[in-house]
């Protein structure tokens, strides 16, 4: 392991130096962006992960990641990259530095998406063909629990207070609130058609659930008298775009809880929503069929995967503007960014 | 009611129900009201038919029922969070016993009946079921059922011939293939389909430059050397047609359309009953999450999904979704909800499906397939409508003669 890391490191440095030189020449220098982070993009059809450097904003390589890689995430210490190889019924673990395949984790059948516990010890995986959420111990490499949920589970989120892991089921149209203590469902909240993704504000007071076919984002108040309760629904409208194509999927919320970014799928736009007022303040044009989102650790940039144009878009978060698109592999699905 | 009438009766008593109810008791769900059991019947009317031209088109014994089983399981899972249980009974019957079988199901307390059969039989079933039973047509494409012969208790999950023909017409017009050579079969259903294509051509500005009728004189279609005759006869049959961009085949009876591609006199694409076919669903469709839906079906049924299975699944999901949202099992409540703006359902077609309030037809995109992949999906870009682009397909409100849905 160490040896292979050593072998690769100088090479990577060299590549970056060249890219940096090119970037400066092109006038794309980003002052203040001291820390470079690797960005990993899963390519669902290409069966690869593309690696992008956040200094140069260039793809610096790719590696095979099993069949139909979709959900992707990185351990809090930045060492391990987890990829759902959906058609292999497993989660593959790669060395985030060397990109070497390390081992695989049991995931239950057809894993689509997962979320890591904040300490990285557990993975919560949605198995969409079997109506299950599988809990995996990342150190022991064992399945801890299988939790039956609604039809076609997809979105997963862990509440900041570690009380709940939330799963959304796409055909049942619910957000299921699973207790982290006993892995039993404590609450269900009905949302609009085909809930894809769930995201908490980092104070844990609100949960946002995107409904792809319903075309809305449900706002769930976590402080309701009788548990989580539906507080509002956010709709979207873009002149010249048929309402049918405004399909919210991936989401990210800035850590100051001010801005919610929502990928709108085939509308090729990311909506920027004021978290407090629920108002959409802007639509950012990105690549085609925009799916998932991730911030760089400093939250200066937001990366979007664009499944139909086979690229990712880099958004300047403060300016709420798209600044660059980068070609990746076939049908990019998810994105993970290495921590500092 | 004779015993003979019920060729096959089975009840889906999935293990799932019990398995889920056990642990759900612990879950403080959506404060469910009193436990509710929703009984659904699936009535399939079977007809004597010849073997199809293609082996791929053979009808499996569980056609429609398998889709219903998946829909039932989906409803069970969802219902388990809400204290609702579902049970589905399937019945296959010859046409002469369809009404008796319907009455028996109604007597057993079934308030929701999915029916697969020819248009005239679907109508007989809807009338025999009585006004208190909601009937869902999962196969008959007859326009008349959505028009002058509509029924207040009859919803249509299956697309109409008008919708299917419009879906093809929009694609051809988008391609600027506006000169059609229409070839119709000689059976009544083929004539109706031919009429639908004439109507679509007029609606979207295409022109039928030539038309012919392919008489079904019987044949040796499956003989060892069948292709030899086809290769000689089809060019002759299609010879000397006026200049056309595309052949449109209206052959619901499966007599000749599959022979047209490659064999026609002029090198032109074929659409309609062969070549580019309009379908509510097909087994290669994978967009919009359909892959996982196909996989779930294949695991359950051990075969590929057909349109009838999709339609039956969809009917079950329509019922389940309405029960979930209204918290009611009363057909009157559900009917009102289905026809309201509040009803919407995800159906693996990229946008929500809803019902037309004027005739109970489900608005839905139509897939266009070459039988291997999804070639396109209608409505096509640029065909606009003040209400929904989906209403560019089929019988629109101003043209509808249906009165049963006026309230």
Coordinates of C-alpha atoms in Angstrom, one line a residue, chain A residues 50-339:
Chain A
X50 CA -13.3 9.8 -13.2
X51 CA -10.9 11.7 -11.1
X52 CA -10.8 15.5 -11.3
X53 CA -8.3 17.9 -9.7
X54 CA -9.9 20.9 -8.0
X55 CA -6.9 23.1 -8.7
X56 CA -6.8 22.7 -12.4
X57 CA -10.4 21.6 -12.8
X58 CA -9.1 19.0 -15.3
X59 CA -9.8 15.3 -15.3
X60 CA -6.5 13.6 -14.2
X61 CA -7.5 10.0 -14.7
X62 CA -10.1 7.3 -14.4
X63 CA -10.3 3.8 -13.1
X64 CA -12.7 0.8 -13.5
X65 CA -15.2 0.7 -10.7
X66 CA -17.4 -2.4 -11.3
X67 CA -20.6 -2.7 -13.2
X68 CA -23.0 0.3 -13.1
X69 CA -21.3 2.5 -10.5
X70 CA -23.8 4.9 -9.0
X71 CA -23.7 6.0 -5.4
X72 CA -20.3 7.2 -4.4
X73 CA -18.8 8.6 -1.1
X74 CA -15.6 9.1 0.7
X75 CA -14.6 8.2 4.3
X76 CA -14.3 11.2 6.7
X77 CA -10.5 10.7 6.9
X78 CA -10.3 10.8 3.1
X79 CA -8.7 7.4 2.8
X80 CA -11.4 5.2 1.4
X81 CA -13.6 5.8 -1.6
X82 CA -16.9 3.8 -1.6
X83 CA -18.7 3.1 -4.8
X84 CA -22.0 1.2 -5.3
X85 CA -21.4 -1.3 -8.1
X86 CA -25.1 -1.8 -8.6
X87 CA -25.0 -4.6 -11.1
X88 CA -22.4 -6.5 -9.1
X89 CA -24.5 -6.3 -5.9
X90 CA -21.6 -4.9 -3.9
X91 CA -19.9 -1.8 -2.7
X92 CA -16.4 -1.5 -3.9
X93 CA -13.8 0.2 -1.7
X94 CA -10.8 2.0 -3.3
X95 CA -7.8 3.7 -1.9
X96 CA -8.6 7.4 -2.5
X97 CA -4.9 8.2 -3.1
X98 CA -3.7 5.4 -5.3
X99 CA -7.2 4.4 -6.7
X100 CA -6.2 0.8 -6.0
X101 CA -9.2 -1.5 -5.4
X102 CA -8.9 -2.6 -1.7
X103 CA -11.9 -4.8 -0.9
X104 CA -15.6 -5.0 -1.3
X105 CA -18.4 -4.7 1.2
X106 CA -21.6 -6.7 1.4
X107 CA -24.4 -4.3 0.3
X108 CA -27.5 -6.3 -0.3
X109 CA -28.8 -6.6 -3.8
X110 CA -28.6 -3.8 -6.4
X111 CA -27.2 -1.0 -4.2
X112 CA -28.0 2.3 -5.7
X113 CA -27.2 4.9 -3.1
X114 CA -25.7 5.1 0.4
X115 CA -24.9 7.6 3.1
X116 CA -22.0 7.2 5.6
X117 CA -22.4 7.8 9.3
X118 CA -20.5 11.0 10.2
X119 CA -17.7 8.9 11.9
X120 CA -17.5 6.6 8.8
X121 CA -18.2 3.5 10.8
X122 CA -21.4 2.6 9.1
X123 CA -22.9 2.7 5.6
X124 CA -26.6 2.9 5.1
X125 CA -27.4 1.5 1.6
X126 CA -30.7 1.6 -0.3
X127 CA -31.4 -1.7 -2.2
X128 CA -34.0 -0.5 -4.8
X129 CA -35.0 -4.0 -6.1
X130 CA -35.8 -5.4 -2.7
X131 CA -37.3 -2.6 -0.7
X132 CA -34.5 -2.7 1.9
X133 CA -32.1 -0.4 3.6
X134 CA -28.9 -2.4 4.5
X135 CA -26.7 -1.2 7.3
X136 CA -23.0 -2.2 6.8
X137 CA -20.2 -2.0 9.3
X138 CA -17.3 -0.6 7.3
X139 CA -14.5 -1.9 9.5
X140 CA -15.9 -5.4 10.1
X141 CA -17.2 -5.6 6.5
X142 CA -20.4 -7.1 7.7
X143 CA -24.1 -6.4 7.4
X144 CA -25.4 -5.2 10.7
X145 CA -29.1 -4.9 9.8
X146 CA -31.6 -5.1 6.9
X147 CA -34.5 -2.7 7.3
X148 CA -37.7 -3.3 5.2
X149 CA -38.9 0.1 3.8
X150 CA -41.2 1.2 1.0
X151 CA -41.0 0.3 -2.7
X152 CA -37.8 1.3 -4.5
X153 CA -35.8 2.9 -1.8
X154 CA -33.4 5.5 -2.9
X155 CA -32.5 8.7 -1.0
X156 CA -30.7 8.4 2.3
X157 CA -29.7 10.9 4.9
X158 CA -28.4 10.8 8.5
X159 CA -29.8 13.5 10.9
X160 CA -27.1 15.6 12.4
X161 CA -28.1 14.6 15.9
X162 CA -27.6 11.0 14.9
X163 CA -31.2 10.1 15.9
X164 CA -32.5 9.1 12.5
X165 CA -31.4 7.7 9.2
X166 CA -33.9 8.8 6.6
X167 CA -34.8 6.8 3.5
X168 CA -37.1 7.8 0.7
X169 CA -39.0 5.2 -1.3
X170 CA -39.7 6.1 -4.9
X171 CA -42.9 4.2 -5.6
X172 CA -44.3 4.3 -2.0
X173 CA -43.6 8.1 -2.0
X174 CA -42.6 8.3 1.6
X175 CA -39.7 9.5 3.7
X176 CA -39.1 6.8 6.3
X177 CA -37.5 7.9 9.6
X178 CA -35.5 5.0 10.9
X179 CA -34.2 5.2 14.5
X180 CA -30.4 4.8 14.7
X181 CA -30.9 3.1 18.1
X182 CA -32.9 0.0 17.0
X183 CA -33.2 0.4 13.2
X184 CA -36.9 0.5 13.4
X185 CA -39.1 3.0 11.5
X186 CA -40.5 5.5 13.8
X187 CA -42.2 7.9 11.4
X188 CA -43.3 8.0 7.8
X189 CA -44.1 11.2 5.9
X190 CA -45.9 11.1 2.6
X191 CA -44.3 13.3 -0.1
X192 CA -44.9 13.9 -3.8
X193 CA -44.2 11.4 -6.5
X194 CA -40.9 9.6 -6.8
X195 CA -38.9 11.0 -3.9
X196 CA -35.2 10.8 -4.9
X197 CA -33.1 12.5 -2.3
X198 CA -33.1 13.7 1.2
X199 CA -30.9 16.3 2.9
X200 CA -30.8 17.9 6.4
X201 CA -29.8 21.4 7.2
X202 CA -26.8 21.0 9.4
X203 CA -28.6 22.2 12.5
X204 CA -31.0 19.3 11.9
X205 CA -34.2 21.4 12.2
X206 CA -35.3 20.8 8.6
X207 CA -35.2 18.0 6.1
X208 CA -35.6 18.6 2.4
X209 CA -36.9 15.8 0.2
X210 CA -36.9 16.1 -3.6
X211 CA -39.7 14.5 -5.6
X212 CA -38.6 13.9 -9.2
X213 CA -41.9 13.3 -10.8
X214 CA -44.0 15.4 -8.4
X215 CA -41.6 18.3 -9.4
X216 CA -41.4 19.6 -5.8
X217 CA -39.1 19.6 -2.8
X218 CA -40.9 18.9 0.4
X219 CA -39.7 20.8 3.5
X220 CA -40.1 18.7 6.6
X221 CA -40.0 20.3 10.0
X222 CA -38.0 18.0 12.4
X223 CA -39.3 19.9 15.5
X224 CA -43.0 19.0 14.9
X225 CA -45.1 18.3 18.0
X226 CA -45.7 14.7 16.9
X227 CA -42.5 14.1 15.2
X228 CA -41.4 15.2 11.7
X229 CA -44.1 17.0 9.8
X230 CA -44.5 18.4 6.3
X231 CA -44.1 22.2 6.5
X232 CA -44.1 23.3 2.9
X233 CA -43.5 22.3 -0.7
X234 CA -41.1 24.2 -3.0
X235 CA -42.1 24.3 -6.7
X236 CA -40.1 25.3 -9.7
X237 CA -40.8 27.3 -12.9
X238 CA -38.5 28.2 -15.7
X239 CA -39.7 30.3 -18.7
X240 CA -39.5 28.2 -21.8
X241 CA -39.1 24.9 -20.0
X242 CA -42.1 22.5 -19.8
X243 CA -43.1 22.0 -16.2
X244 CA -42.8 18.2 -16.8
X245 CA -39.1 18.5 -17.2
X246 CA -38.5 20.3 -13.9
X247 CA -37.5 17.2 -11.9
X248 CA -35.7 17.8 -8.7
X249 CA -33.1 15.2 -7.7
X250 CA -29.7 15.8 -5.9
X251 CA -29.4 18.6 -3.3
X252 CA -26.8 20.4 -1.2
X253 CA -27.2 23.0 1.5
X254 CA -24.5 25.5 2.4
X255 CA -23.2 25.0 6.0
X256 CA -24.6 28.4 7.0
X257 CA -28.0 27.0 6.2
X258 CA -28.7 29.9 3.8
X259 CA -28.8 28.3 0.4
X260 CA -30.3 25.1 -0.9
X261 CA -29.0 23.9 -4.4
X262 CA -31.4 21.6 -6.2
X263 CA -30.4 19.6 -9.4
X264 CA -33.4 19.7 -11.8
X265 CA -32.6 16.7 -13.9
X266 CA -33.7 17.0 -17.6
X267 CA -34.4 20.8 -17.1
X268 CA -30.5 21.1 -17.2
X269 CA -30.6 23.6 -14.4
X270 CA -29.6 23.9 -10.7
X271 CA -32.1 25.9 -8.7
X272 CA -30.8 28.1 -5.8
X273 CA -33.4 28.3 -3.0
X274 CA -33.4 30.6 0.0
X275 CA -33.6 28.1 2.9
X276 CA -35.5 30.5 5.1
X277 CA -38.1 31.8 2.7
X278 CA -38.3 28.7 0.4
X279 CA -38.1 31.1 -2.5
X280 CA -36.2 30.1 -5.7
X281 CA -33.8 33.0 -6.3
X282 CA -32.0 31.7 -9.4
X283 CA -31.7 28.9 -11.9
X284 CA -28.2 28.1 -13.1
X285 CA -27.9 26.5 -16.5
X286 CA -25.6 23.4 -16.4
X287 CA -25.1 20.2 -18.5
X288 CA -27.8 17.8 -19.5
X289 CA -29.8 15.7 -17.0
X290 CA -28.1 17.1 -13.9
X291 CA -28.2 14.5 -11.2
X292 CA -26.1 14.8 -8.1
X293 CA -24.2 17.7 -6.4
X294 CA -21.2 18.1 -4.1
X295 CA -19.4 21.0 -2.6
X296 CA -15.7 21.4 -2.3
X297 CA -14.8 21.4 1.4
X298 CA -14.4 25.2 1.4
X299 CA -17.9 25.5 -0.2
X300 CA -16.4 27.8 -2.8
X301 CA -17.5 25.4 -5.6
X302 CA -20.3 23.1 -6.3
X303 CA -19.9 20.2 -8.7
X304 CA -22.8 18.8 -10.7
X305 CA -23.0 15.5 -12.6
X306 CA -24.7 15.8 -15.9
X307 CA -25.7 12.3 -17.1
X308 CA -26.7 13.0 -20.7
X309 CA -23.9 15.4 -21.7
X310 CA -21.2 13.2 -20.0
X311 CA -19.7 16.1 -18.1
X312 CA -19.7 17.8 -14.8
X313 CA -20.3 21.5 -14.3
X314 CA -18.4 23.6 -11.7
X315 CA -20.5 26.3 -10.0
X316 CA -19.1 29.2 -8.2
X317 CA -21.2 29.1 -5.0
X318 CA -20.9 32.7 -3.9
X319 CA -21.6 34.1 -7.4
X320 CA -24.2 31.4 -8.1
X321 CA -22.7 31.0 -11.6
X322 CA -21.5 28.1 -13.7
X323 CA -17.8 28.6 -14.4
X324 CA -16.6 25.5 -16.2
X325 CA -17.7 22.1 -17.5
X326 CA -15.4 19.1 -17.6
X327 CA -15.8 16.0 -19.7
X328 CA -15.9 12.8 -17.7
X329 CA -17.0 9.2 -18.6
X330 CA -20.3 7.7 -19.8
X331 CA -23.3 8.9 -17.9
X332 CA -21.9 10.5 -14.8
X333 CA -24.2 9.8 -11.8
X334 CA -22.7 10.7 -8.4
X335 CA -19.8 12.8 -7.1
X336 CA -17.6 12.7 -4.0
X337 CA -15.0 15.2 -3.0
X338 CA -11.9 14.3 -0.9
X339 CA -11.8 16.2 2.4

